[in-house]
CSV table of C-alpha atoms and ligand atoms in Angstrom, one decimal:
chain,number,residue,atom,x,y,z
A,1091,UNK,CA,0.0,0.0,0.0
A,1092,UNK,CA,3.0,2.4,-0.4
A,1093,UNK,CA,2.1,6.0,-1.7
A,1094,UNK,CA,3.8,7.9,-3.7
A,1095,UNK,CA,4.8,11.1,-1.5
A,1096,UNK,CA,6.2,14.8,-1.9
A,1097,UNK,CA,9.6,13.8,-1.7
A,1098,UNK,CA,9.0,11.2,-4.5
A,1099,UNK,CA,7.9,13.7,-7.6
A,1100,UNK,CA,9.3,17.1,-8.8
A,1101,UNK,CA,7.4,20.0,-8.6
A,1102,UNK,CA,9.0,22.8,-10.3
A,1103,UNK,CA,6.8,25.4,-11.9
A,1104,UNK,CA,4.2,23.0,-11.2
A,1105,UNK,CA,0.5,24.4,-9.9
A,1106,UNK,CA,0.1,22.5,-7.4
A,1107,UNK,CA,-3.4,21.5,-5.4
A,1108,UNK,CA,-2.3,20.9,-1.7
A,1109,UNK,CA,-5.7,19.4,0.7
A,1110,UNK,CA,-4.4,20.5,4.6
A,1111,UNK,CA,-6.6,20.0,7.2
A,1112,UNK,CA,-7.2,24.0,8.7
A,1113,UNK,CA,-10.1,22.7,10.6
A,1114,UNK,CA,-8.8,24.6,13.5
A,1115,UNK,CA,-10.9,26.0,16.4
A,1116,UNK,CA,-11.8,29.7,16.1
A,1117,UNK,CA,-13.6,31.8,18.7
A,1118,UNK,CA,-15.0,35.7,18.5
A,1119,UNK,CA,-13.1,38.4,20.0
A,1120,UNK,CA,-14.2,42.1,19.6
A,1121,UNK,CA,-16.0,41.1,16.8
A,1122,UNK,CA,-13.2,38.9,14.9
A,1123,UNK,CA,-12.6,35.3,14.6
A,1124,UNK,CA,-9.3,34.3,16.5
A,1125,UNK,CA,-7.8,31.4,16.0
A,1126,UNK,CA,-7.4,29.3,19.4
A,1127,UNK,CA,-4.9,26.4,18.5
A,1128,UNK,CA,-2.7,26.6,15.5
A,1129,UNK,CA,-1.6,23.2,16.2
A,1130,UNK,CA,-3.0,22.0,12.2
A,1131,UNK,CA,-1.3,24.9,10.6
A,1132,UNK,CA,1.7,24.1,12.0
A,1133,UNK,CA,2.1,20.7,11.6
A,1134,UNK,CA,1.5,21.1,7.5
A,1135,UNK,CA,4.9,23.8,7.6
A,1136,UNK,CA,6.9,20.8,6.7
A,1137,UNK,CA,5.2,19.8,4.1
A,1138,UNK,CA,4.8,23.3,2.4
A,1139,UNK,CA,8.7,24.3,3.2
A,1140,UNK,CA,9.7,20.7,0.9
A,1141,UNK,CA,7.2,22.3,-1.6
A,1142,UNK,CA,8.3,25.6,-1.6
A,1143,UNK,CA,11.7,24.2,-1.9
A,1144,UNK,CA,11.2,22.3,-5.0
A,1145,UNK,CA,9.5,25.6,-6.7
A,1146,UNK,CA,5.5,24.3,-6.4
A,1147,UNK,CA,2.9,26.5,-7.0
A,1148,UNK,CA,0.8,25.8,-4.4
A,1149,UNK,CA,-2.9,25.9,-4.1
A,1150,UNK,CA,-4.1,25.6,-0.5
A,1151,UNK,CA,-7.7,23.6,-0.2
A,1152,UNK,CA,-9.3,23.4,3.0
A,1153,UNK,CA,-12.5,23.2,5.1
A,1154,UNK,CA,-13.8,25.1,8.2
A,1155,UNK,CA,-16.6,24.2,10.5
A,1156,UNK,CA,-19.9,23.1,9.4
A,1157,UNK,CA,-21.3,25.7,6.8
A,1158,UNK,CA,-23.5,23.9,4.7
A,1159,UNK,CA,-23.4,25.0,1.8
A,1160,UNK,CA,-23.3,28.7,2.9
A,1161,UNK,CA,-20.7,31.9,2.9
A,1162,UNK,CA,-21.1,32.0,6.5
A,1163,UNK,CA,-18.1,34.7,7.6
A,1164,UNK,CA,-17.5,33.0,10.5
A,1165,UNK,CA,-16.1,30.1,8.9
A,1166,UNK,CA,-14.0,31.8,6.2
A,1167,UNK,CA,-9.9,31.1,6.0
A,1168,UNK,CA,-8.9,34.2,5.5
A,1169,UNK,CA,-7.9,34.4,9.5
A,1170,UNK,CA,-5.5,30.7,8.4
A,1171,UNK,CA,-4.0,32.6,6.1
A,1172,UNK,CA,-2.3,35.6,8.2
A,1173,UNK,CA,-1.9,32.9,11.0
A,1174,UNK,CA,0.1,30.7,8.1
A,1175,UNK,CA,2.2,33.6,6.4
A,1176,UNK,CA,3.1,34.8,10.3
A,1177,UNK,CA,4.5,30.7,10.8
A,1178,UNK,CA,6.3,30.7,7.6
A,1179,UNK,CA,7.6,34.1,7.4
A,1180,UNK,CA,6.5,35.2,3.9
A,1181,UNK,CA,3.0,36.1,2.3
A,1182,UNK,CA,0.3,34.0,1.4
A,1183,UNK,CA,-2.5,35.2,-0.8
A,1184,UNK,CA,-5.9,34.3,0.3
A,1185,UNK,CA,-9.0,34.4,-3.1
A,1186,UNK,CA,-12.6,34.3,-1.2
A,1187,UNK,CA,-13.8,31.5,-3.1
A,1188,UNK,CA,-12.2,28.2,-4.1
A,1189,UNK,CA,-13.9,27.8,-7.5
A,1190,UNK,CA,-14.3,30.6,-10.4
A,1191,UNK,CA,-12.8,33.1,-11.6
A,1192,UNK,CA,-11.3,35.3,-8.9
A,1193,UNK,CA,-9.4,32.0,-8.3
A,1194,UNK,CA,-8.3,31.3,-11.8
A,1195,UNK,CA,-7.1,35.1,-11.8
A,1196,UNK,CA,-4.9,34.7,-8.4
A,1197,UNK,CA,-3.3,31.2,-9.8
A,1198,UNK,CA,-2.4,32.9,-12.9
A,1199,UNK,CA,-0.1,35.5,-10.7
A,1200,UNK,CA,1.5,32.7,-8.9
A,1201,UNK,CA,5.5,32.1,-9.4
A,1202,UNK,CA,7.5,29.2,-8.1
A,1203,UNK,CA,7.3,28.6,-4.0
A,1204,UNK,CA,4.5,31.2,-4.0
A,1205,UNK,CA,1.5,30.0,-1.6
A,1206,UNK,CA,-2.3,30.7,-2.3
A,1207,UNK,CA,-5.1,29.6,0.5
A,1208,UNK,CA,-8.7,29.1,-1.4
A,1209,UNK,CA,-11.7,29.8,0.8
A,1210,UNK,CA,-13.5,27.6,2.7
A,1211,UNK,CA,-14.6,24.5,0.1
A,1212,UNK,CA,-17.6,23.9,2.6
A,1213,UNK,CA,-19.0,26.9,1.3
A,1214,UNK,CA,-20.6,24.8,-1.4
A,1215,UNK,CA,-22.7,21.9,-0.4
A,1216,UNK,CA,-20.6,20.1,-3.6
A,1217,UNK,CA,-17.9,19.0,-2.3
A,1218,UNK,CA,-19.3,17.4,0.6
A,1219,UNK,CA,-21.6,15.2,-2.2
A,1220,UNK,CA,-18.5,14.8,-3.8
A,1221,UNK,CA,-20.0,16.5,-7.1
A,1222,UNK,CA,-17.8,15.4,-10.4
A,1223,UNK,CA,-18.6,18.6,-12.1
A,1224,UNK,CA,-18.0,21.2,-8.7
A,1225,UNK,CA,-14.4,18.8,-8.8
A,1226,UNK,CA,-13.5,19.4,-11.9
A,1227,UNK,CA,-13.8,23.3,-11.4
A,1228,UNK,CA,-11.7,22.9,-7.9
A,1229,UNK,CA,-8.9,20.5,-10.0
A,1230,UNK,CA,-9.3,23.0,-13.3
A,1231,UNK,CA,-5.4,24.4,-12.0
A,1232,UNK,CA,-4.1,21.4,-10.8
A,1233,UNK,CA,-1.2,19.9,-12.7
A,1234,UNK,CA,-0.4,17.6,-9.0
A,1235,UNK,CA,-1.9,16.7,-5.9
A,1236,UNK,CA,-0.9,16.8,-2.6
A,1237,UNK,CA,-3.2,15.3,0.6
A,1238,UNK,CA,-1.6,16.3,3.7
A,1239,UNK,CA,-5.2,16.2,5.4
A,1240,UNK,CA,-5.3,13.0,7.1
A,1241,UNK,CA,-8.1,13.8,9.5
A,1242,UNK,CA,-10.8,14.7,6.2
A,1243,UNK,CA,-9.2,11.3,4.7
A,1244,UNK,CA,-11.9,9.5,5.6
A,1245,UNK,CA,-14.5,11.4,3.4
A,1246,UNK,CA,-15.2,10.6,-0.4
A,1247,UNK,CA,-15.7,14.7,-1.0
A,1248,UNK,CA,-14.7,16.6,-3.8
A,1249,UNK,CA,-11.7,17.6,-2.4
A,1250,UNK,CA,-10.2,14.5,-1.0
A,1251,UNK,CA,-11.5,12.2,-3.8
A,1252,UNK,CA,-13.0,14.0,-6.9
A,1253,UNK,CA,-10.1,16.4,-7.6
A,1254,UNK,CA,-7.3,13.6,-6.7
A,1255,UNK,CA,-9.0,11.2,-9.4
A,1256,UNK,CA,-9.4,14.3,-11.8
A,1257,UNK,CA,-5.9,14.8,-11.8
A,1258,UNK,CA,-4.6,11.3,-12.0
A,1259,UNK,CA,-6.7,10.7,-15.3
A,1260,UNK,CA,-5.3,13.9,-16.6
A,1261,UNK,CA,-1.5,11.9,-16.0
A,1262,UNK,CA,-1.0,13.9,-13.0
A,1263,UNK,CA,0.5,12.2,-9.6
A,1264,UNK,CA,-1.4,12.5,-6.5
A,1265,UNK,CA,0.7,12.2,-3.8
A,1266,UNK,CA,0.5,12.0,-0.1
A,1267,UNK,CA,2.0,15.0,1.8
A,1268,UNK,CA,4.8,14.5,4.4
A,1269,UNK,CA,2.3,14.5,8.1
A,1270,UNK,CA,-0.2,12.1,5.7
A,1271,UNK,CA,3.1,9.8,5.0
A,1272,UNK,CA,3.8,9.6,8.7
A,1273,UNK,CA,-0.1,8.7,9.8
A,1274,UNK,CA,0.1,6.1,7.0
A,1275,UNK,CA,3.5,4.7,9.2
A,1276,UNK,CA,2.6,4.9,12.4
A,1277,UNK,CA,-1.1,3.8,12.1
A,1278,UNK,CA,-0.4,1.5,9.3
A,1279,UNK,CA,3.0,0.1,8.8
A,1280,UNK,CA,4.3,-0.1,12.0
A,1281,UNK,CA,1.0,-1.8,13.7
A,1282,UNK,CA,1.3,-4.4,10.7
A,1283,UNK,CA,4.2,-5.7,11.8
A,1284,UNK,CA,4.6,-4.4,15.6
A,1285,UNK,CA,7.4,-5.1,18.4
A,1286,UNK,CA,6.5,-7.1,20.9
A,1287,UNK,CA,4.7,-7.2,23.6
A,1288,UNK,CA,2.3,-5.0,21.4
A,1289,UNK,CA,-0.2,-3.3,23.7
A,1290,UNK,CA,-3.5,-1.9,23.2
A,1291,UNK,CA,-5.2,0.6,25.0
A,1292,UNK,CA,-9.0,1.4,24.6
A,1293,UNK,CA,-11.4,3.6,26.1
A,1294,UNK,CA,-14.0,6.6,25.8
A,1295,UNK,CA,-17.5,6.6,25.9
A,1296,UNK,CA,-18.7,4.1,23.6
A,1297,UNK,CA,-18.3,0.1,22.7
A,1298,UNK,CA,-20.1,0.9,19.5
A,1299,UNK,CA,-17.2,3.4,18.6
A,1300,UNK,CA,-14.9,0.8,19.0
A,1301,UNK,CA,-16.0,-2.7,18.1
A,1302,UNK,CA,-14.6,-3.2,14.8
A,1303,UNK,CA,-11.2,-1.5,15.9
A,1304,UNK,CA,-10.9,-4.3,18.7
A,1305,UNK,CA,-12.1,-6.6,16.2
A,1306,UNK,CA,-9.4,-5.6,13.6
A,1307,UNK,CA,-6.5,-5.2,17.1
A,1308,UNK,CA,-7.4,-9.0,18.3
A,1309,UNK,CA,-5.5,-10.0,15.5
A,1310,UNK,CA,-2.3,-8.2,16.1
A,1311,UNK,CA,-2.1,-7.4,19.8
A,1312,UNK,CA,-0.7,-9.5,22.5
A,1313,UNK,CA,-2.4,-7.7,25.6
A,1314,UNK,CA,-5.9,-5.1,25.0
A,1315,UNK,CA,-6.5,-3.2,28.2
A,1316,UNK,CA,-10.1,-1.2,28.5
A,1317,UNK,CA,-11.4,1.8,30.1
A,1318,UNK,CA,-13.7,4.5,30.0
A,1319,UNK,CA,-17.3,4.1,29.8
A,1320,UNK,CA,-16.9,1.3,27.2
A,1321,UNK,CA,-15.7,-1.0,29.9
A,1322,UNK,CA,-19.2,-0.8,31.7
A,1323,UNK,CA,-20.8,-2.3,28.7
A,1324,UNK,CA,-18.3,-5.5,29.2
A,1325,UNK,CA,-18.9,-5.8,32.9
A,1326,UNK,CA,-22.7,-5.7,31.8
A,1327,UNK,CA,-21.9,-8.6,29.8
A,1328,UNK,CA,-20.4,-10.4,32.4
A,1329,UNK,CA,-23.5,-10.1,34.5
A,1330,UNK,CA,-22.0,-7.0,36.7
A,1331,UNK,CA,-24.0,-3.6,37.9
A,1332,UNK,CA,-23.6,-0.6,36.3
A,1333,UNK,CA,-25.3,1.5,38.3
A,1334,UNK,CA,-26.5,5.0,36.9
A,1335,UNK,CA,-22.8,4.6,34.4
A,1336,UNK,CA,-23.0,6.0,30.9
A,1337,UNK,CA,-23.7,1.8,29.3
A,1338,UNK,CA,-25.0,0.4,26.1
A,1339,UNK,CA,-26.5,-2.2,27.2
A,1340,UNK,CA,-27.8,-3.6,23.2
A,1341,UNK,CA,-24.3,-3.5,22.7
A,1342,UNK,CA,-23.8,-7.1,25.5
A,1343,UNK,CA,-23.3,-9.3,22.6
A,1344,UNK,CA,-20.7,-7.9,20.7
A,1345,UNK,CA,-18.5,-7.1,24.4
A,1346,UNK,CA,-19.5,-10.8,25.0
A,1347,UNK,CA,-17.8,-11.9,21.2
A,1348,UNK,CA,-15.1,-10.1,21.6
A,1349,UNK,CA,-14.3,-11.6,25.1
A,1350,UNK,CA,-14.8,-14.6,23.1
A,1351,UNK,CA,-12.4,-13.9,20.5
A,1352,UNK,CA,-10.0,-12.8,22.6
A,1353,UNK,CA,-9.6,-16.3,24.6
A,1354,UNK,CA,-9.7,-18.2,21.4
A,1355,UNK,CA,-6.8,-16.3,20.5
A,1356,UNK,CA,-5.0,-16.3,23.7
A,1357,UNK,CA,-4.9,-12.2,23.7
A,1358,UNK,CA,-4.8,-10.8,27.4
A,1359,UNK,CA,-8.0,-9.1,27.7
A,1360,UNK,CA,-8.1,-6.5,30.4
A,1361,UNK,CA,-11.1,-5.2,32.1
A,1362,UNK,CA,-10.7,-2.6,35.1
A,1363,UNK,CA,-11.6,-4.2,38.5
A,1364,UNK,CA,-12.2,-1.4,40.7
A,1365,UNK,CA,-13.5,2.3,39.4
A,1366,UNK,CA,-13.9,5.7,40.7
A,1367,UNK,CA,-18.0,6.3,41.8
A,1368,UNK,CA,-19.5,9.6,42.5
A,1369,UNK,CA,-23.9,10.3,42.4
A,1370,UNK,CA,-25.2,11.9,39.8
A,1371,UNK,CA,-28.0,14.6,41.8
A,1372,UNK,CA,-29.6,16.7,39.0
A,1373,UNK,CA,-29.4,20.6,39.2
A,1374,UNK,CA,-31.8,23.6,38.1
A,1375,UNK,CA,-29.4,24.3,35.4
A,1376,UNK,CA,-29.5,23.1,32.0
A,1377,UNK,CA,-26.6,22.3,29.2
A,1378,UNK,CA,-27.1,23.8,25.9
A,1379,UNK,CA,-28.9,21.2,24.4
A,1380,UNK,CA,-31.1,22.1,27.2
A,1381,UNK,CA,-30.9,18.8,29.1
A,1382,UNK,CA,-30.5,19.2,33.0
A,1383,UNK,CA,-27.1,19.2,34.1
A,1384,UNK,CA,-25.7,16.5,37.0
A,1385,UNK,CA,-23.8,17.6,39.9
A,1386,UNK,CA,-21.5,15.0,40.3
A,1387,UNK,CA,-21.1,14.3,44.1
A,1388,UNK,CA,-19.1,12.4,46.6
A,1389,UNK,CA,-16.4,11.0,44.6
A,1390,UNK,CA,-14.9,7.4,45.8
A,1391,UNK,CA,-13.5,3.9,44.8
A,1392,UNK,CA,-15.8,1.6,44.5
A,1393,UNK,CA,-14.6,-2.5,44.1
A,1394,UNK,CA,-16.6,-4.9,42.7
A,1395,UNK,CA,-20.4,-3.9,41.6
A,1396,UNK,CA,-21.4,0.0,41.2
A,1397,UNK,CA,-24.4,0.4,43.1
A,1398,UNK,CA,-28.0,1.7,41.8
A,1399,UNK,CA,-27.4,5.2,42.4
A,1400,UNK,CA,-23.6,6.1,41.7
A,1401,UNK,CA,-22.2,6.5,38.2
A,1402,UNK,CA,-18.5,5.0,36.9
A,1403,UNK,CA,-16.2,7.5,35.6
A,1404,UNK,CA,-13.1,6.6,36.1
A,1405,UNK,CA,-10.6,3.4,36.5
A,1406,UNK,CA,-9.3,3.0,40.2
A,1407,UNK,CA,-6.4,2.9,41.5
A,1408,UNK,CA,-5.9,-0.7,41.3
A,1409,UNK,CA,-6.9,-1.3,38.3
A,1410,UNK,CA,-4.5,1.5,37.2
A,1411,UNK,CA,-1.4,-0.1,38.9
A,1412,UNK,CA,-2.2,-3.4,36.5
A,1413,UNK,CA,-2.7,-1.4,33.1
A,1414,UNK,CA,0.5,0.5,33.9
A,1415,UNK,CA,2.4,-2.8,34.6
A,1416,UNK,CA,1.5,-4.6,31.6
A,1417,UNK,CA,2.4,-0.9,29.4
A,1418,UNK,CA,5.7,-0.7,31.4
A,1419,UNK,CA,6.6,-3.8,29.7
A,1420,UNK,CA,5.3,-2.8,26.2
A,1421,UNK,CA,7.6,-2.4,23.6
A,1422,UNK,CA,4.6,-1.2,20.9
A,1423,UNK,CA,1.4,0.5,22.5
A,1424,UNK,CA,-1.7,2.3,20.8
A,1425,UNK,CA,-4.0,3.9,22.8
A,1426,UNK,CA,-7.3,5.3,22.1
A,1427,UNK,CA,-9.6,7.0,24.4
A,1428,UNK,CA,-9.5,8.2,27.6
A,1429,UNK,CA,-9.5,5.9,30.9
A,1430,UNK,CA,-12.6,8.2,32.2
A,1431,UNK,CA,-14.1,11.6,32.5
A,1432,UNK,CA,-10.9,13.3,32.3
A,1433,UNK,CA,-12.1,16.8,31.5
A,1434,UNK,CA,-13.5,16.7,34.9
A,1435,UNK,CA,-9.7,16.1,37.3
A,1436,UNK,CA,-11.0,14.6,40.0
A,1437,UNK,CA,-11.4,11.3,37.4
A,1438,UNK,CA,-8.5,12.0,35.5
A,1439,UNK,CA,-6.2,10.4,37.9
A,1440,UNK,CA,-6.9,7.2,35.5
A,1441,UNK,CA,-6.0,8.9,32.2
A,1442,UNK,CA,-3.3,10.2,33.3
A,1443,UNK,CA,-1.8,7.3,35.2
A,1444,UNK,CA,-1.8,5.6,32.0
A,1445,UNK,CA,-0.4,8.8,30.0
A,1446,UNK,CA,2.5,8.7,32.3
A,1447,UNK,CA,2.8,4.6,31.9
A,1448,UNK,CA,3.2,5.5,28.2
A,1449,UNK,CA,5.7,7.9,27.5
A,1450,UNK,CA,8.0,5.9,30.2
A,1451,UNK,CA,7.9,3.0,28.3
A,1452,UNK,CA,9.0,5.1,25.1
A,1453,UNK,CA,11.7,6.7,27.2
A,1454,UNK,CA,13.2,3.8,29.5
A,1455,UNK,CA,12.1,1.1,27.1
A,1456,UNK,CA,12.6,2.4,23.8
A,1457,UNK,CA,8.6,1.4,23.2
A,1458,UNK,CA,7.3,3.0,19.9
A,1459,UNK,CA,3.7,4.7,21.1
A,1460,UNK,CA,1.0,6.0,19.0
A,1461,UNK,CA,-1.8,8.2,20.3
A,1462,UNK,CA,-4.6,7.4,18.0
A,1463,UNK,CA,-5.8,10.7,17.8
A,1464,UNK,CA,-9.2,12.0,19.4
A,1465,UNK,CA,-9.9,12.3,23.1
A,1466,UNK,CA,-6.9,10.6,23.9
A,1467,UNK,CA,-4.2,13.5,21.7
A,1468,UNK,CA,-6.1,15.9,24.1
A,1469,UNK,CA,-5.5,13.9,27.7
A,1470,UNK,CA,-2.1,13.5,26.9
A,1471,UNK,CA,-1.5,17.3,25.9
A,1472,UNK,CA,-3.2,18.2,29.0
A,1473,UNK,CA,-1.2,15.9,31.1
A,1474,UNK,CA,2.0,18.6,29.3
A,1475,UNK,CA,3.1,14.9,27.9
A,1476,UNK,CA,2.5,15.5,24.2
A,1477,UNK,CA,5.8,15.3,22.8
A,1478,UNK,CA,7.3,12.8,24.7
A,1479,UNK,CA,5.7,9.8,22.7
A,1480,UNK,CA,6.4,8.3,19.3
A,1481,UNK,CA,3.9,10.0,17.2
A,1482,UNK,CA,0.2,11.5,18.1
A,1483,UNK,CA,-2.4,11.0,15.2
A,1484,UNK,CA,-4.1,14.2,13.9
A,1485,UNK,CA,-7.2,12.4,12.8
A,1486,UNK,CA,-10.2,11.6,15.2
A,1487,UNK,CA,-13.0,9.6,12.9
A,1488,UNK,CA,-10.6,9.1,10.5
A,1489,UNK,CA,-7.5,7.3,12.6
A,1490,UNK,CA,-10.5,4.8,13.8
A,1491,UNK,CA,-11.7,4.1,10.5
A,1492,UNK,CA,-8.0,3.4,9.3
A,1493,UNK,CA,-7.5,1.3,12.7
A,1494,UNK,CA,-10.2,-0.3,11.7
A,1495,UNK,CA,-8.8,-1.5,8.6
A,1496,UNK,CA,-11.2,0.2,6.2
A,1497,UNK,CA,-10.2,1.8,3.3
A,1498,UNK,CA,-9.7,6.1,3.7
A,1499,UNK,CA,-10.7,7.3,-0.1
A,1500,UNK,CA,-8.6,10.2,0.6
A,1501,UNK,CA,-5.9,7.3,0.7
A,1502,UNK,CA,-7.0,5.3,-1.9
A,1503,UNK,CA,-7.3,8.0,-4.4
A,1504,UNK,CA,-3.3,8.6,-4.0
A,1505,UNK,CA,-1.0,7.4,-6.3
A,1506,UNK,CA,1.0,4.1,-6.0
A,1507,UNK,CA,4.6,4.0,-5.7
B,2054,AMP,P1,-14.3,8.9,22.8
B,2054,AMP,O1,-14.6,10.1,21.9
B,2054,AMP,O2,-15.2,7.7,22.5
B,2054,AMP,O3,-12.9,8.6,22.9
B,2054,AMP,O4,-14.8,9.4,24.2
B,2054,AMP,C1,-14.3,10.4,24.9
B,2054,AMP,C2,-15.2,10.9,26.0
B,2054,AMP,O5,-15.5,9.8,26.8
B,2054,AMP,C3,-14.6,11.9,26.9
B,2054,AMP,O6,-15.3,13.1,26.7
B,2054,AMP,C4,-14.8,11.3,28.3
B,2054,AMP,O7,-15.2,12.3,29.2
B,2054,AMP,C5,-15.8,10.3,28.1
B,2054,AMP,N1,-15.7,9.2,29.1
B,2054,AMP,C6,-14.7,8.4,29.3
B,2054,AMP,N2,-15.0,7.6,30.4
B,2054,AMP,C7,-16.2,8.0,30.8
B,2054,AMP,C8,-17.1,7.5,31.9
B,2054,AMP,N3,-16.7,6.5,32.7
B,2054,AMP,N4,-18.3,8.1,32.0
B,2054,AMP,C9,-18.6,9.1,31.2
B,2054,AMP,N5,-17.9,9.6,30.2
B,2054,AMP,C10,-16.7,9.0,30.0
């Protein structure tokens, strides 16, 4: 499955259609949109500085928010832009549409290592559809491709799978960009054929997240340990209480089959055995949805059984000591999803037990770990830890799905080597 990448093709005086994930969080401030967390400009810098290098013309396509199909100002780029010409210390143009001719007009001007940012491709409800005629107007300049957007890799739009196929029938290359190169290692290659003990980690809210990931990891892990709310919906299987604990309780079966699995395959298959218990007691307030909001209240370990009226949200401390035991002697571990409730810190302790657990295996143990992106990319940047492991996915839905062992069409639509 080896792609084709920027450092395989020349690009010299070539116009050059780059897809980057700028999905970044924005937030009003005195009436402008501010950018709260550059992180995904940032991390496409190497990629532009190797095209810039090799004298691309480069044509920025992103998305923002969820516009549907609207020019709603909020979500325009044009705030990306003078955040990504500050990063990379010279200008990029910014055109406030991504089709037409005020585009054709700025890709005209463009010289070798210039950068141009299109507007927001969300603005037209084509390119989610993945409409052949709005991709051919989006790949009209494209002599070459470049995905660098693993986290919209996932979705068969216009701009991750329409343009990509336009240009390849043209004879163009479509190739991934350097950050999609490394996903397609760490998530891919290096989980194909792991070091050993390879150690999976799993948690977050839901077993129906999750199922065919630890479906797809029974076959190549050694030891899978869970957390989070998933785990409820095992000990529900096993005939356990739950008590008031976020549970999907249609979802017994396939926590039962994968127990199953996992014994006829002799993978170590870890459940916690003790959990951190508070009482849900409903307030006046409400949440935005306009759902009553829970105070959580007296906060404990609780062994064994959860009882009727307190909620799980967190691994105990036992149960901690074990997962961090069996990662200590890891020499590959994934993890996805947090342990508990992390955003609230009296049940972090779990999350970030197991955070710690993780990057001293990479340091005293040489273990290669991978973040698989999501919840988890966050606990561990909260925890300060972020760049003390292997690699941390960018993608949430998308790092699943490829964990999963489906097919991304971003991916697919790339280039062999
Ligand atoms: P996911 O996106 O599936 O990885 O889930 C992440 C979310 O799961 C986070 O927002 C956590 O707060 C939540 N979560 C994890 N454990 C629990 C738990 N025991 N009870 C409620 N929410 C949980």
């Amino acid at each position: 499955m080896a792609k084709l990448t920027v450092k395989d093709i020349s690009f010299q005086g070539l116009r050059t259609f780059v897809r980057v994930d700028y999905n970044v969080p924005m937030e009003e401030k005195d009436g402008q949109m501010v950018i709260n967390d550059q992180t995904r400009i940032q991390e496409t810098l190497p990629t532009l500085r190797l095209l810039i290098e090799k004298g691309a013309k480069i044509i920025l396509a992103a998305h923002l928010g969820r516009p549907k199909g609207q020019r709603d100002p909020s979500m325009s780029l044009r705030p990306v832009a003078a955040k990504l010409s500050e990063l990379l210390g010279k200008p990029v143009a910014f055109v406030d549409d991504c089709i037409g001719a005020a585009v054709e007009a700025a890709v005209a001007g463009l010289n070798a290592g210039d950068i141009l940012l299109l507007e927001n491709v969300r603005y037209y409800n084509e390119e989610e559809a993945n409409d052949p005629a709005f991709a051919e107007k989006l790949a009209k300049f494209a002599d070459v491709y470049v995905n660098d957007a693993f986290g919209a890799a996932h979705r068969a739009h216009a701009s991750t799978d329409g343009v990509p196929h336009i240009v390849a029938k043209r004879g163009g290359k479509a190739v991934a960009g350097l950050l999609m190169e490394r996903e397609l290692k760490f998530l891919g290659d290096e989980l194909d054929n792991p070091a050993r003990p390879f150690v999976v980690i799993l948690g977050g809210a839901k077993v129906s997240d999750k199922i065919k990931v630890i479906d797809t990891l029974l076959n190549k892990a050694d030891t899978i340990l869970i957390g989070g709310a998933m785990a409820y919906t095992f000990r529900l299987a096993a005939g356990g209480k739950v008590g008031k604990s976020l549970v999907e309780p249609d979802k017994t079966d396939v926590a039962t089959s994968a127990v199953n699995k996992a014994k006829a395959k002799g993978v170590q298959f870890l459940l916690p055995s003790d959990n951190i218990t508070a009482t849900p007691v409903k307030t006046e307030k409400l949440n935005k949805k306009g759902k009553p909001i829970f105070d959580l209240q007296n906060p404990r370990v609780n062994t064994g059984d959860i009882p009727d009226a307190e909620e799980g949200l967190d691994i105990g401390p036992v149960t901690s000591k074990a997962f961090c035991e069996v990662i200590a002697g890891a020499k590959t571990v994934l993890w996805n999803g947090p342990m508990g409730m992390f955003e609230d810190k009296r049940f972090a302790d779990g999350t970030n037990a197991v955070a710690k657990a993780v990057v001293e295996a990479t340091q005293k143990n040489g273990a290669k770990t991978i973040i698989g992106g999501g919840d988890s990319v966050k606990a561990i940047n909260k925890a300060g830890l972020g760049d003390k492991v292997t690699f941390m996915s960018t993608g949430g839905g998308a790092s699943l799905e490829f964990l999963e062992g489906s097919p991304l069409p971003g991916v697919v639509a790339l280039s062999e080597k």
